[in-house]
Coordinates of C-alpha atoms and ligand atoms in Angstrom, one line a residue:
Chain A
M29 CA -23.5 25.1 -6.6
A30 CA -20.9 24.1 -4.1
K31 CA -17.2 24.6 -4.9
K32 CA -15.3 21.7 -6.4
V33 CA -12.7 20.4 -3.9
F34 CA -11.3 17.8 -6.4
E35 CA -11.6 17.6 -10.1
V36 CA -10.3 14.3 -11.3
K37 CA -9.8 14.0 -15.1
D38 CA -9.0 10.9 -17.0
L39 CA -6.9 9.5 -14.2
R40 CA -4.7 6.5 -15.1
F41 CA -2.3 4.5 -13.0
R42 CA -0.3 1.3 -13.4
Y43 CA 1.7 -0.4 -10.7
A44 CA 5.4 -0.7 -11.5
K45 CA 5.4 -4.5 -11.7
S46 CA 2.0 -4.9 -13.4
N47 CA 1.2 -4.9 -17.0
V48 CA -2.5 -3.8 -16.6
E49 CA -3.7 -0.4 -15.4
A50 CA -5.2 -0.5 -11.9
V51 CA -7.0 2.7 -12.7
R52 CA -8.1 3.2 -16.3
G53 CA -9.1 6.7 -17.1
I54 CA -11.6 7.7 -14.4
S55 CA -13.1 11.2 -14.0
F56 CA -15.2 12.7 -11.3
D57 CA -15.6 15.8 -9.1
V58 CA -15.9 16.0 -5.4
Y59 CA -17.8 19.0 -4.0
E60 CA -17.2 20.9 -0.9
G61 CA -19.4 19.6 2.0
E62 CA -20.4 16.4 0.4
I63 CA -19.7 12.8 1.3
F64 CA -18.5 11.1 -1.9
G65 CA -18.3 7.4 -2.0
L66 CA -16.2 5.2 -4.2
L67 CA -17.8 1.8 -4.2
G68 CA -16.6 -1.4 -5.8
P69 CA -15.6 -5.0 -5.4
S70 CA -12.3 -6.1 -4.1
G71 CA -9.4 -5.2 -6.4
A72 CA -11.5 -2.6 -8.3
G73 CA -9.0 0.2 -7.7
K74 CA -10.5 2.1 -4.8
S75 CA -7.5 2.2 -2.5
T76 CA -5.3 2.9 -5.5
T77 CA -7.4 5.9 -6.4
Q78 CA -7.3 7.1 -2.8
K79 CA -3.5 6.7 -2.7
I80 CA -3.1 8.8 -5.8
M81 CA -5.4 11.5 -4.4
T82 CA -3.4 11.6 -1.2
K83 CA -0.2 12.0 -3.2
L84 CA 1.3 8.7 -2.1
F85 CA 1.6 7.7 -5.7
R86 CA 2.8 10.6 -7.8
D87 CA 3.4 9.2 -11.3
Y88 CA -0.1 8.9 -12.5
Q89 CA -1.5 10.1 -15.9
G90 CA -4.4 12.5 -16.2
E91 CA -5.0 15.4 -14.0
I92 CA -6.2 16.1 -10.4
L93 CA -7.1 19.6 -9.3
Y94 CA -7.4 20.4 -5.7
Y95 CA -9.4 23.7 -5.3
G96 CA -8.7 24.4 -8.9
K97 CA -4.9 24.0 -8.7
D98 CA -2.9 21.0 -10.0
L99 CA -2.2 18.6 -7.1
K100 CA 1.3 18.2 -8.4
N101 CA 2.0 21.9 -7.6
Y102 CA 1.1 21.5 -3.9
S103 CA 3.9 21.0 -1.4
N104 CA 3.6 18.7 1.6
A105 CA 1.6 21.5 3.2
Y106 CA -1.3 19.8 1.3
Y107 CA -1.4 17.4 4.1
E108 CA -2.3 20.1 6.6
D109 CA -5.7 20.0 4.9
L110 CA -6.1 16.3 4.9
G111 CA -7.2 13.6 7.4
V112 CA -6.5 10.1 6.1
G113 CA -7.9 6.9 7.6
F114 CA -6.2 3.9 6.1
E115 CA -7.2 0.3 6.6
L116 CA -5.7 -1.2 9.8
P117 CA -3.2 -1.4 11.3
V118 CA -1.8 2.2 11.4
H119 CA -0.5 2.8 14.8
F120 CA 2.6 2.1 16.9
S121 CA 1.4 -0.8 18.9
K122 CA 3.9 -0.3 21.7
L123 CA 2.9 3.2 22.4
T124 CA -0.3 4.1 24.2
G125 CA -3.3 5.5 22.4
Y126 CA -2.6 9.0 23.7
E127 CA 1.1 8.8 22.9
N128 CA 0.3 7.8 19.3
M129 CA -2.1 10.7 19.0
H130 CA 0.3 13.2 20.6
F131 CA 3.1 12.2 18.3
F132 CA 1.1 12.6 15.1
S133 CA -0.6 15.8 16.4
Q134 CA 2.7 17.5 16.8
L135 CA 3.4 17.1 13.1
Y136 CA 0.7 19.6 12.2
Q137 CA 0.2 23.3 12.6
Q138 CA -3.4 23.0 13.6
R139 CA -4.0 20.8 16.5
A140 CA -7.3 19.6 17.8
D141 CA -7.9 18.8 21.5
I142 CA -6.8 15.1 21.7
D143 CA -8.7 14.3 24.9
D144 CA -11.8 15.8 23.4
L145 CA -11.6 13.6 20.3
L146 CA -10.8 10.5 22.3
N147 CA -13.8 11.3 24.4
Q148 CA -16.0 11.6 21.4
V149 CA -15.1 8.1 20.2
G150 CA -15.3 6.6 23.8
L151 CA -11.5 6.0 24.1
L152 CA -10.7 8.5 26.8
E153 CA -10.6 5.9 29.6
D154 CA -8.3 3.7 27.5
K155 CA -5.9 6.4 26.4
D156 CA -3.0 5.2 28.5
R157 CA -3.2 1.6 27.4
M158 CA -0.9 0.2 24.7
V159 CA -2.6 0.3 21.3
G160 CA -1.4 -3.3 20.9
E161 CA -3.9 -4.3 23.5
Y162 CA -6.8 -2.5 21.8
S163 CA -9.6 -4.4 20.1
K164 CA -10.2 -3.9 16.4
G165 CA -13.1 -1.6 17.1
M166 CA -10.9 0.5 19.4
K167 CA -8.1 0.7 16.8
M168 CA -10.6 1.7 14.2
R169 CA -11.9 4.5 16.4
L170 CA -8.4 5.6 17.2
N171 CA -7.6 5.6 13.5
F172 CA -10.5 8.0 13.0
V173 CA -9.2 10.2 15.8
R174 CA -5.8 10.3 14.1
A175 CA -7.5 11.5 10.9
L176 CA -9.1 14.4 12.7
L177 CA -6.1 15.5 14.7
N178 CA -5.3 18.5 12.4
H179 CA -8.9 19.9 11.9
P180 CA -8.8 18.6 8.3
K181 CA -10.9 20.1 5.5
V182 CA -11.1 16.8 3.7
L183 CA -11.3 13.3 5.1
F184 CA -10.1 10.3 3.1
L185 CA -11.4 7.1 4.6
D186 CA -10.5 3.7 3.3
E187 CA -13.0 1.0 4.4
V188 CA -13.2 2.5 7.9
T189 CA -16.2 0.5 9.0
N190 CA -15.0 -2.8 7.5
G191 CA -15.3 -5.6 10.0
L192 CA -16.7 -3.5 12.8
D193 CA -19.6 -4.7 14.9
P194 CA -22.8 -2.6 14.5
K195 CA -22.1 -0.5 17.6
N196 CA -18.6 0.6 16.6
A197 CA -19.8 1.1 13.0
R198 CA -22.5 3.4 14.3
I199 CA -20.0 5.5 16.3
I200 CA -17.9 6.0 13.2
K201 CA -20.7 6.7 10.9
D202 CA -22.1 9.3 13.3
L203 CA -18.7 11.0 13.4
I204 CA -18.5 11.0 9.6
Q205 CA -21.9 12.6 9.5
A206 CA -20.9 15.2 12.2
F207 CA -17.8 16.0 10.3
K208 CA -19.8 16.7 7.2
E209 CA -22.4 18.8 9.1
A210 CA -19.5 21.0 10.3
G211 CA -18.7 21.7 6.7
G212 CA -16.1 19.0 5.9
T213 CA -15.7 17.1 2.7
V214 CA -15.4 13.3 2.8
F215 CA -14.1 10.9 0.2
L216 CA -14.7 7.4 1.3
T217 CA -14.1 4.0 -0.3
T218 CA -16.1 1.0 0.7
H219 CA -17.5 -2.2 -0.5
L220 CA -20.4 -2.0 2.0
M221 CA -23.6 -0.9 0.6
N222 CA -24.9 0.0 4.0
D223 CA -22.3 2.8 4.4
V224 CA -23.3 4.2 1.0
E225 CA -26.9 4.2 1.8
E226 CA -26.5 5.8 5.1
L227 CA -23.7 8.3 4.5
C228 CA -23.1 9.1 0.9
D229 CA -24.5 12.1 -1.0
R230 CA -23.1 10.7 -4.2
V231 CA -21.5 7.5 -5.1
A232 CA -19.3 6.3 -8.0
F233 CA -19.2 2.6 -8.8
I234 CA -15.8 1.4 -9.8
R235 CA -15.1 -1.9 -11.5
Q236 CA -11.8 -3.1 -12.8
G237 CA -10.4 0.4 -12.7
E238 CA -13.3 2.1 -14.5
I239 CA -16.2 4.1 -13.2
V240 CA -19.4 2.6 -14.5
E241 CA -21.9 4.9 -12.8
I242 CA -21.9 8.1 -10.7
A243 CA -25.2 9.1 -9.0
T244 CA -27.0 9.8 -5.8
P245 CA -28.0 6.6 -3.9
R246 CA -31.6 7.7 -4.4
S247 CA -31.4 8.2 -8.2
L248 CA -29.6 4.8 -8.5
K249 CA -32.5 3.2 -6.8
L250 CA -34.9 4.9 -9.1
K251 CA -32.9 4.0 -12.1
Y252 CA -32.1 0.4 -11.4
G253 CA -35.0 -0.4 -9.0
N254 CA -38.0 -2.2 -10.3
R255 CA -40.9 0.2 -9.6
E256 CA -43.5 -2.3 -8.7
V257 CA -45.8 -3.4 -5.9
R258 CA -45.8 -6.9 -4.7
V259 CA -48.9 -8.1 -2.8
E260 CA -49.1 -11.3 -0.8
Y261 CA -52.6 -12.3 0.0
F262 CA -54.6 -15.3 1.3
N263 CA -56.6 -17.1 -1.3
N264 CA -58.3 -20.6 -1.1
G265 CA -56.3 -21.7 1.9
K266 CA -52.9 -20.6 0.7
T267 CA -50.7 -17.6 0.2
E268 CA -50.5 -16.1 -3.3
T269 CA -48.4 -13.3 -4.8
D270 CA -49.3 -10.7 -7.4
V271 CA -47.1 -8.0 -8.8
Y272 CA -48.3 -4.7 -10.3
P273 CA -46.5 -1.7 -11.9
L274 CA -46.1 1.2 -9.4
D275 CA -47.0 3.8 -12.1
D276 CA -50.7 4.7 -12.0
I277 CA -51.2 2.2 -9.2
G278 CA -54.1 4.3 -7.9
T279 CA -56.2 3.6 -11.0
N280 CA -55.2 0.0 -11.5
K281 CA -58.5 -1.9 -11.3
D282 CA -57.0 -5.3 -10.6
F283 CA -54.8 -4.0 -7.8
L284 CA -57.7 -2.0 -6.3
S285 CA -60.1 -4.9 -6.3
L286 CA -57.5 -7.2 -4.9
I287 CA -56.8 -5.1 -1.9
K288 CA -60.5 -4.5 -1.4
D289 CA -61.6 -8.1 -1.6
K290 CA -58.8 -10.3 -0.4
E291 CA -57.2 -10.9 2.9
I292 CA -53.9 -9.1 2.4
E293 CA -50.8 -10.4 4.2
T294 CA -48.0 -8.1 3.0
I295 CA -47.5 -5.2 0.5
H296 CA -44.1 -4.2 -0.6
S297 CA -43.0 -1.5 -3.0
G298 CA -40.4 -3.1 -5.1
E299 CA -37.4 -0.8 -4.8
T300 CA -34.4 -2.8 -5.5
S301 CA -31.9 -2.6 -2.6
L302 CA -28.6 -1.0 -3.3
D303 CA -27.1 -4.5 -2.7
E304 CA -28.9 -5.7 -5.8
I305 CA -27.9 -2.6 -7.7
F306 CA -24.3 -3.2 -6.8
I307 CA -24.5 -6.7 -8.4
K308 CA -26.3 -5.3 -11.4
V309 CA -23.9 -2.4 -12.0
T310 CA -20.6 -4.2 -11.2
G311 CA -21.6 -7.6 -12.1
E312 CA -20.2 -8.9 -8.9
K313 CA -21.6 -10.0 -5.6
V314 CA -21.3 -7.6 -2.7
D315 CA -19.4 -8.8 0.4
A316 CA -21.5 -9.3 3.4
Chain B
M9 CA 13.6 19.7 7.3
H10 CA 10.1 20.5 8.5
N11 CA 9.2 18.4 11.6
F12 CA 12.6 16.9 12.0
G13 CA 12.7 17.6 15.8
V14 CA 9.3 16.0 16.4
L15 CA 10.2 13.0 14.2
L16 CA 13.5 12.4 15.9
R17 CA 12.0 12.6 19.4
G18 CA 9.4 10.0 18.1
E19 CA 12.2 7.8 16.8
M20 CA 14.1 7.9 20.1
Q21 CA 10.9 7.2 22.1
R22 CA 10.2 4.2 20.0
L23 CA 13.8 2.9 20.2
V24 CA 13.1 2.5 23.9
R25 CA 9.5 1.2 23.6
Y26 CA 10.3 -1.3 21.0
K27 CA 13.3 -2.3 23.1
I28 CA 15.8 -1.8 20.3
L29 CA 17.9 0.5 22.4
Q30 CA 17.9 -2.1 25.2
I31 CA 18.8 -5.0 22.8
S32 CA 21.7 -2.9 21.4
F33 CA 22.9 -2.2 24.9
V34 CA 22.8 -5.9 25.9
V35 CA 24.8 -6.8 22.8
S36 CA 27.4 -4.3 23.9
L37 CA 27.5 -5.9 27.3
L38 CA 28.0 -9.3 25.6
W39 CA 31.1 -7.9 23.8
L40 CA 32.4 -6.7 27.1
G41 CA 31.9 -10.2 28.5
I42 CA 33.9 -11.7 25.7
L43 CA 36.6 -9.1 26.1
F44 CA 36.8 -9.9 29.8
L45 CA 37.3 -13.6 29.0
I46 CA 39.9 -12.9 26.3
G47 CA 41.9 -11.0 28.8
S48 CA 44.4 -8.1 28.3
D49 CA 46.9 -9.9 26.0
H50 CA 44.6 -9.7 22.9
V51 CA 42.3 -6.9 23.9
A52 CA 44.1 -4.5 21.5
D53 CA 43.1 -6.7 18.6
F54 CA 39.6 -7.5 19.6
V55 CA 38.2 -4.1 20.8
P56 CA 38.4 -2.6 17.4
L57 CA 36.9 -5.7 15.9
F58 CA 34.0 -5.8 18.2
I59 CA 33.2 -2.1 17.8
F60 CA 33.4 -2.6 14.1
I61 CA 31.0 -5.6 14.1
D62 CA 28.6 -3.7 16.3
V63 CA 28.4 -0.6 14.2
S64 CA 28.2 -2.5 10.9
M65 CA 26.3 -5.8 11.2
M66 CA 24.3 -4.8 14.2
T67 CA 23.4 -1.6 12.5
V68 CA 22.1 -3.3 9.4
L69 CA 20.1 -5.7 11.5
L70 CA 18.6 -3.2 13.9
V71 CA 17.7 -0.7 11.2
G72 CA 16.2 -3.5 9.2
A73 CA 14.2 -4.9 12.1
N74 CA 13.0 -1.4 13.0
L75 CA 11.8 -0.7 9.5
F76 CA 10.0 -4.0 9.3
F77 CA 8.2 -3.3 12.6
E78 CA 7.1 0.0 11.2
K79 CA 6.2 -1.4 7.8
Q80 CA 4.0 -4.1 9.5
E81 CA 2.2 -1.5 11.5
N82 CA 1.8 0.7 8.4
T83 CA 3.3 3.7 10.3
L84 CA 5.8 4.3 7.6
K85 CA 2.9 5.0 5.3
T86 CA 1.0 7.0 7.9
L87 CA 4.0 9.3 8.3
L88 CA 4.0 9.9 4.6
I89 CA 0.6 11.6 4.7
T90 CA 1.7 14.2 7.3
P91 CA 3.2 17.5 6.3
S92 CA 6.7 16.3 7.3
D93 CA 9.5 16.7 4.7
F94 CA 10.7 13.5 3.2
V95 CA 14.3 14.5 4.1
A96 CA 13.3 15.0 7.7
L97 CA 11.7 11.5 7.7
L98 CA 14.9 9.8 6.5
A99 CA 17.1 12.0 8.6
S100 CA 15.3 11.2 11.8
K101 CA 15.7 7.5 11.2
F102 CA 19.4 7.9 10.3
V103 CA 20.2 10.0 13.4
S104 CA 18.5 7.5 15.7
S105 CA 20.6 4.8 14.1
L106 CA 23.7 6.9 14.5
Y107 CA 22.9 7.3 18.2
L108 CA 22.8 3.5 18.6
G109 CA 26.1 3.0 16.9
L110 CA 27.7 5.7 19.1
Q111 CA 26.2 4.3 22.3
S112 CA 27.7 0.8 21.6
T113 CA 31.0 2.4 20.7
V114 CA 31.1 4.4 23.9
V115 CA 30.3 1.4 26.1
I116 CA 32.9 -0.8 24.5
A117 CA 35.6 1.8 24.2
L118 CA 35.1 3.1 27.8
F119 CA 35.4 -0.4 29.1
A120 CA 38.6 -1.0 27.2
V121 CA 40.1 2.2 28.4
L122 CA 39.2 1.7 32.0
M123 CA 39.9 -2.1 32.3
F124 CA 42.8 -2.5 29.9
D125 CA 44.3 0.9 29.6
V126 CA 43.9 0.9 25.8
S127 CA 44.7 4.3 24.2
I128 CA 42.3 5.6 21.6
A129 CA 42.1 8.6 19.3
V130 CA 38.7 9.5 20.6
L131 CA 37.7 12.2 18.2
W132 CA 38.6 10.2 15.1
L133 CA 36.9 7.2 16.6
I134 CA 33.7 9.2 16.9
V135 CA 33.9 10.6 13.4
F136 CA 34.7 7.2 11.8
V137 CA 32.0 5.3 13.8
L138 CA 29.4 7.9 12.6
L139 CA 30.5 7.3 9.0
I140 CA 30.5 3.6 9.3
T141 CA 27.1 3.5 11.0
C142 CA 25.7 5.9 8.4
V143 CA 26.7 3.7 5.5
H144 CA 25.5 0.6 7.2
T145 CA 22.2 2.3 8.0
A146 CA 21.9 3.1 4.3
I147 CA 22.7 -0.6 3.6
G148 CA 20.0 -1.7 6.0
F149 CA 17.5 0.6 4.3
T150 CA 18.6 -0.8 0.9
F151 CA 18.1 -4.4 2.0
V152 CA 14.6 -3.5 3.3
V153 CA 13.4 -1.9 0.1
F154 CA 14.5 -5.0 -1.8
V155 CA 13.3 -7.9 0.4
K156 CA 9.8 -8.9 1.3
D157 CA 10.2 -10.0 4.9
F158 CA 12.5 -10.3 7.9
N159 CA 13.9 -13.6 6.7
G160 CA 14.9 -11.9 3.5
L161 CA 16.7 -9.3 5.5
L162 CA 18.6 -12.0 7.5
A163 CA 19.6 -13.8 4.3
F164 CA 20.9 -10.5 2.8
T165 CA 22.8 -9.6 5.9
I166 CA 24.4 -13.0 6.2
F167 CA 25.3 -13.0 2.5
Y168 CA 26.8 -9.5 3.0
M169 CA 28.9 -10.7 5.9
F170 CA 30.3 -13.6 3.9
L171 CA 31.1 -11.3 1.0
F172 CA 32.5 -8.3 2.8
A173 CA 33.0 -8.8 6.5
F174 CA 34.7 -12.2 6.7
P175 CA 37.4 -11.5 4.1
S176 CA 38.3 -8.3 6.1
I177 CA 38.4 -10.2 9.3
F178 CA 40.6 -12.9 7.8
F179 CA 42.9 -10.3 6.4
M180 CA 43.2 -8.7 9.7
L181 CA 44.1 -12.0 11.3
D182 CA 46.8 -12.4 8.5
L183 CA 45.0 -15.3 6.9
L184 CA 45.0 -13.6 3.5
P185 CA 48.0 -12.4 1.4
S186 CA 48.7 -8.6 1.7
S187 CA 47.9 -8.2 -2.0
A188 CA 44.3 -8.9 -1.2
E189 CA 44.1 -5.4 0.3
Y190 CA 43.5 -3.7 -3.1
W191 CA 40.4 -5.8 -3.6
L192 CA 39.2 -5.3 -0.1
M193 CA 39.2 -1.6 -0.6
F194 CA 36.0 -2.0 -2.6
S195 CA 34.3 -3.3 0.5
P196 CA 32.7 -0.7 2.8
T197 CA 33.4 -3.1 5.6
H198 CA 37.1 -3.1 5.0
A199 CA 37.3 0.7 4.7
G200 CA 35.5 0.9 8.0
M201 CA 37.8 -1.6 9.6
L202 CA 40.9 0.3 8.6
M203 CA 39.5 3.5 10.1
I204 CA 38.7 1.9 13.4
N205 CA 42.1 0.1 13.6
Y206 CA 43.7 3.5 13.0
T207 CA 42.0 5.0 16.0
F208 CA 43.5 2.2 18.1
G209 CA 47.0 3.1 17.1
E210 CA 47.6 0.9 14.0
D211 CA 49.6 2.4 11.2
V212 CA 47.3 3.3 8.3
A213 CA 48.4 5.6 5.5
W214 CA 46.6 8.9 5.6
W215 CA 45.5 8.7 1.9
L216 CA 44.0 5.2 2.6
L217 CA 41.9 6.7 5.4
L218 CA 40.9 9.6 3.2
L219 CA 40.0 7.3 0.4
G220 CA 38.0 5.1 2.7
A221 CA 36.1 8.0 4.3
L222 CA 35.3 9.4 0.9
Y223 CA 34.2 6.0 -0.3
L224 CA 31.8 5.7 2.7
V225 CA 30.4 9.2 2.2
V226 CA 29.8 8.6 -1.5
L227 CA 28.4 5.2 -1.0
S228 CA 25.9 6.5 1.6
A229 CA 24.9 9.4 -0.7
V230 CA 24.4 7.1 -3.7
L231 CA 22.3 4.6 -1.8
I232 CA 20.2 7.4 -0.3
R233 CA 19.8 9.3 -3.5
F234 CA 19.4 6.5 -6.0
V235 CA 18.0 3.5 -4.1
I236 CA 16.3 4.5 -0.9
S237 CA 14.6 7.7 -1.9
P238 CA 13.0 6.4 -5.1
K239 CA 11.9 3.2 -3.5
Y240 CA 11.0 4.3 0.0
V241 CA 7.4 5.3 -0.7
E242 CA 6.7 2.1 -2.7
T243 CA 8.1 0.1 0.2
A244 CA 6.1 2.0 2.8
V245 CA 2.8 1.7 0.9
R246 CA 3.2 -1.9 -0.3
E247 CA 0.9 -4.1 1.7
Ligands
ATP11 N1 1.6 -2.9 -5.1 C1 0.9 -3.4 -6.1 N2 1.5 -3.9 -7.2 C2 0.8 -4.4 -8.3 N3 -0.5 -4.4 -8.3 C3 -1.2 -3.9 -7.3 C4 -0.6 -3.4 -6.1 N4 -1.5 -3.0 -5.2 C5 -2.7 -3.3 -5.8 N5 -2.5 -3.8 -7.1 C6 -3.6 -4.2 -8.0 O1 -4.3 -3.1 -8.4 C7 -5.7 -3.4 -8.4 C8 -6.5 -2.4 -7.5 O2 -6.2 -2.6 -6.2 P1 -6.8 -1.8 -5.0 O3 -6.0 -2.1 -3.8 O4 -6.9 -0.3 -5.4 O5 -8.3 -2.4 -4.9 P2 -9.4 -2.0 -3.9 O6 -10.6 -1.6 -4.8 O7 -9.0 -1.1 -2.9 O8 -9.8 -3.5 -3.3 P3 -10.2 -3.9 -1.8 O9 -11.6 -3.7 -1.7 O10 -9.8 -5.3 -1.7 O11 -9.4 -3.0 -0.8 C9 -5.9 -4.8 -8.0 O12 -6.0 -5.6 -9.2 C10 -4.6 -5.2 -7.3 O13 -4.3 -6.5 -7.5
MG12 MG1 -8.7 -1.2 -0.7

């Protein structure tokens, strides 16, 4: 079994001016080398959890261990290990992309090659333009570069693909994957099922500050998905639909005779999409 | 003080890029313009006043504006997830603000000396200006952690001027009875004004200067320790 990077135990947090807890006793582990997703609707407590784990909020209840040691016992040297991608904006808009990266890079002991990183996200040519002139996709990619400046061990990413066009989202997702393949650990929050399906090894559903489910995307599908086969076929001049259980489908006489005798239009195995699971588990609609 | 050097260089670079340094410089030039119009008869009264307004009110406004820029761009928050010491973060911002105060003072004082042959206790002027700028930087920070937007900052600053700066100015122009001075000593503004007047040759009792200096030091320390430090992270992270 891989090492535990984080062990979060009964974590609770209340904002100063609020009378309800934003995080209500959540527990989970994050293993070395995995992409762990925290998924939930708006206001569920994803960003709050991330801010606690990145030590921005320090007066929480419960316990967080980082490599077996209480997070509260780490100095700011903890941040040498971390790469954090917040929601936008996060840069000095009146400095160039390169100047931004150069400034942040100097704050760390370990320093990645800035041009190399900019090149990987396709920003090398724009490195001398002001960040204020960047498009949203460019800012997001720069945000990702900033997170990688110090060769981090752990990446925290808050909604890093939110609002990106498919091409930019692809670039970012490939980089997250590459980071993992190089041995890095990723903690990401999102309300996009697509991200989870493509990236996450494990996902925790959070709803109103509580975790309602932790699983692999695949086992979620198996658990919540309807295992069934839906057949559309042509009969007496119109299209009809029949549904059969997926179990023992090979010996199901009705099904077998149907596909033998009728003109079949479509056959789908009825795995529920993660979008539908999201609604089932959290009781809320997923954002597009 | 881990990363102080890098942070300070960043602050200075941004003072230029966000044109705060330039704005501060133009304001100093405006003071010079006014001094020029006033002419040599009253220069001795107005040079200290202008220096004072610059290192107090302008400091509050520039520090506040700067912090709001950074808050909007979330860079205050981004800096908090780097290995930098918190003390170094605050110190870099204070030092860049002190630099601005000093720059204005030098511009105005130099002009007064060259044009009108005013005599100044230079060393004391520098020390006192640093103190006054420091306390007003702390006041600017304090306003920012308590208000939600730039308008709030303006409102606080104007309110502060009415409460503290104007009475001192009236007093200086002999519009208030001399007994008012005891009350005015509670105003960081008045303490600052006494100090600057002293460096321009006015008679100020040494114990009053000492008291004023102590007051500004203590007030800065209290604001930094009990208001700014505890609320800074919350302010930086608040969306
Ligand atoms: N500064 C704050 N003060 C008080 N309550 C807050 C503050 N920030 C967030 N909250 C509340 O805490 C809860 C969790 O917020 P959080 O930002 O963690 O949600 P989220 O899951 O990240 O949502 P989103 O998908 O919209 O980013 C929400 O109910 C929110 O209203
Ligand atoms: Mg969020």
